[in-house]
Amino acid sequence: MSMQPSGAKSEIVWPSVITVISAAILIGAEVFGAAFAGGWALAILFGLSDTGAHILQAVLFGLGVVIMAGFIRAAQRIEPFWKRG
């Protein structure tokens, strides 16, 4: 499914795109930083090996990807990327 509306001529709404990308960069840094730090802290708490810590960090990183995808999809509904001409 295309994000661009069909039929009418449309153009990109750059202020909305830049706003969403900027917010995604900021929130992504926090989410992925928390995933790596949380994985490291939980691995120490539960006495996991380095491999276990890396696996836990990868799982939390995957959860972060899901969170970021949901954020961007919700942001596109609030800040539309396309405007019909």
PDB file of C-alpha atoms in Angstrom:
ATOM      1  CA  MET A   1       0.000   0.000   0.000  1.00  0.00           C
ATOM      2  CA  SER A   2       1.460   3.329  -1.057  1.00  0.00           C
ATOM      3  CA  MET A   3       1.662   6.204   1.411  1.00  0.00           C
ATOM      4  CA  GLN A   4       1.069   8.631  -1.463  1.00  0.00           C
ATOM      5  CA  PRO A   5      -2.595   9.334  -2.256  1.00  0.00           C
ATOM      6  CA  SER A   6      -3.649   8.163  -5.694  1.00  0.00           C
ATOM      7  CA  GLY A   7      -5.582  10.093  -8.298  1.00  0.00           C
ATOM      8  CA  ALA A   8      -4.862  13.746  -7.551  1.00  0.00           C
ATOM      9  CA  LYS A   9      -1.534  15.493  -7.886  1.00  0.00           C
ATOM     10  CA  SER A  10       0.178  15.572  -4.498  1.00  0.00           C
ATOM     11  CA  GLU A  11       3.267  17.073  -2.980  1.00  0.00           C
ATOM     12  CA  ILE A  12       5.416  16.312   0.040  1.00  0.00           C
ATOM     13  CA  VAL A  13       4.758  18.415   3.142  1.00  0.00           C
ATOM     14  CA  TRP A  14       8.388  18.920   4.146  1.00  0.00           C
ATOM     15  CA  PRO A  15       7.792  20.560   7.546  1.00  0.00           C
ATOM     16  CA  SER A  16       5.798  17.496   8.652  1.00  0.00           C
ATOM     17  CA  VAL A  17       8.407  15.080   7.293  1.00  0.00           C
ATOM     18  CA  ILE A  18      11.258  16.934   9.001  1.00  0.00           C
ATOM     19  CA  THR A  19       9.328  17.128  12.283  1.00  0.00           C
ATOM     20  CA  VAL A  20       8.635  13.382  12.338  1.00  0.00           C
ATOM     21  CA  ILE A  21      12.200  12.466  11.324  1.00  0.00           C
ATOM     22  CA  SER A  22      13.663  14.779  13.976  1.00  0.00           C
ATOM     23  CA  ALA A  23      11.419  13.342  16.681  1.00  0.00           C
ATOM     24  CA  ALA A  24      12.228   9.795  15.530  1.00  0.00           C
ATOM     25  CA  ILE A  25      15.966  10.484  15.817  1.00  0.00           C
ATOM     26  CA  LEU A  26      15.572  11.898  19.326  1.00  0.00           C
ATOM     27  CA  ILE A  27      13.226   9.185  20.579  1.00  0.00           C
ATOM     28  CA  GLY A  28      15.200   6.462  18.785  1.00  0.00           C
ATOM     29  CA  ALA A  29      18.399   7.473  20.569  1.00  0.00           C
ATOM     30  CA  GLU A  30      16.605   7.170  23.891  1.00  0.00           C
ATOM     31  CA  VAL A  31      14.870   3.875  23.068  1.00  0.00           C
ATOM     32  CA  PHE A  32      17.958   2.142  21.701  1.00  0.00           C
ATOM     33  CA  GLY A  33      20.201   3.558  24.422  1.00  0.00           C
ATOM     34  CA  ALA A  34      17.795   2.220  27.027  1.00  0.00           C
ATOM     35  CA  ALA A  35      17.725  -1.153  25.252  1.00  0.00           C
ATOM     36  CA  PHE A  36      21.492  -1.546  25.364  1.00  0.00           C
ATOM     37  CA  ALA A  37      21.880  -0.193  28.901  1.00  0.00           C
ATOM     38  CA  GLY A  38      18.909  -2.223  30.132  1.00  0.00           C
ATOM     39  CA  GLY A  39      20.255  -5.393  28.544  1.00  0.00           C
ATOM     40  CA  TRP A  40      23.633  -4.827  30.149  1.00  0.00           C
ATOM     41  CA  ALA A  41      22.096  -4.089  33.574  1.00  0.00           C
ATOM     42  CA  LEU A  42      19.729  -7.074  33.467  1.00  0.00           C
ATOM     43  CA  ALA A  43      22.564  -9.364  32.381  1.00  0.00           C
ATOM     44  CA  ILE A  44      24.589  -8.314  35.421  1.00  0.00           C
ATOM     45  CA  LEU A  45      21.547  -8.617  37.698  1.00  0.00           C
ATOM     46  CA  PHE A  46      20.823 -12.173  36.530  1.00  0.00           C
ATOM     47  CA  GLY A  47      24.490 -13.187  36.269  1.00  0.00           C
ATOM     48  CA  LEU A  48      24.426 -13.858  32.519  1.00  0.00           C
ATOM     49  CA  SER A  49      27.555 -14.350  30.447  1.00  0.00           C
ATOM     50  CA  ASP A  50      28.671 -11.889  27.774  1.00  0.00           C
ATOM     51  CA  THR A  51      26.812 -13.933  25.172  1.00  0.00           C
ATOM     52  CA  GLY A  52      23.645 -13.832  27.267  1.00  0.00           C
ATOM     53  CA  ALA A  53      24.023 -10.069  27.646  1.00  0.00           C
ATOM     54  CA  HIS A  54      24.344  -9.648  23.880  1.00  0.00           C
ATOM     55  CA  ILE A  55      21.297 -11.823  23.253  1.00  0.00           C
ATOM     56  CA  LEU A  56      19.271  -9.838  25.794  1.00  0.00           C
ATOM     57  CA  GLN A  57      20.417  -6.578  24.206  1.00  0.00           C
ATOM     58  CA  ALA A  58      19.408  -7.878  20.764  1.00  0.00           C
ATOM     59  CA  VAL A  59      15.947  -8.808  22.050  1.00  0.00           C
ATOM     60  CA  LEU A  60      15.486  -5.379  23.630  1.00  0.00           C
ATOM     61  CA  PHE A  61      16.822  -3.759  20.439  1.00  0.00           C
ATOM     62  CA  GLY A  62      14.162  -5.648  18.444  1.00  0.00           C
ATOM     63  CA  LEU A  63      11.525  -4.380  20.865  1.00  0.00           C
ATOM     64  CA  GLY A  64      12.889  -0.877  20.277  1.00  0.00           C
ATOM     65  CA  VAL A  65      12.490  -1.307  16.515  1.00  0.00           C
ATOM     66  CA  VAL A  66       8.846  -2.277  17.027  1.00  0.00           C
ATOM     67  CA  ILE A  67       8.299   0.760  19.272  1.00  0.00           C
ATOM     68  CA  MET A  68       9.905   3.107  16.735  1.00  0.00           C
ATOM     69  CA  ALA A  69       7.880   1.679  13.846  1.00  0.00           C
ATOM     70  CA  GLY A  70       4.700   2.239  15.852  1.00  0.00           C
ATOM     71  CA  PHE A  71       5.764   5.786  16.677  1.00  0.00           C
ATOM     72  CA  ILE A  72       6.438   6.673  13.041  1.00  0.00           C
ATOM     73  CA  ARG A  73       3.153   5.165  11.869  1.00  0.00           C
ATOM     74  CA  ALA A  74       1.215   7.102  14.511  1.00  0.00           C
ATOM     75  CA  ALA A  75       3.123  10.290  13.720  1.00  0.00           C
ATOM     76  CA  GLN A  76       2.217   9.992  10.029  1.00  0.00           C
ATOM     77  CA  ARG A  77      -1.468   9.998  10.950  1.00  0.00           C
ATOM     78  CA  ILE A  78      -1.041  13.200  12.962  1.00  0.00           C
ATOM     79  CA  GLU A  79       1.480  14.924  10.648  1.00  0.00           C
ATOM     80  CA  PRO A  80       0.557  13.862   7.087  1.00  0.00           C
ATOM     81  CA  PHE A  81       3.494  13.566   4.682  1.00  0.00           C
ATOM     82  CA  TRP A  82       1.433  14.208   1.530  1.00  0.00           C
ATOM     83  CA  LYS A  83      -0.884  17.051   0.549  1.00  0.00           C
ATOM     84  CA  ARG A  84      -3.246  16.837  -2.388  1.00  0.00           C
ATOM     85  CA  GLY A  85      -2.690  19.614  -4.885  1.00  0.00           C
TER      86      GLY A  85
END
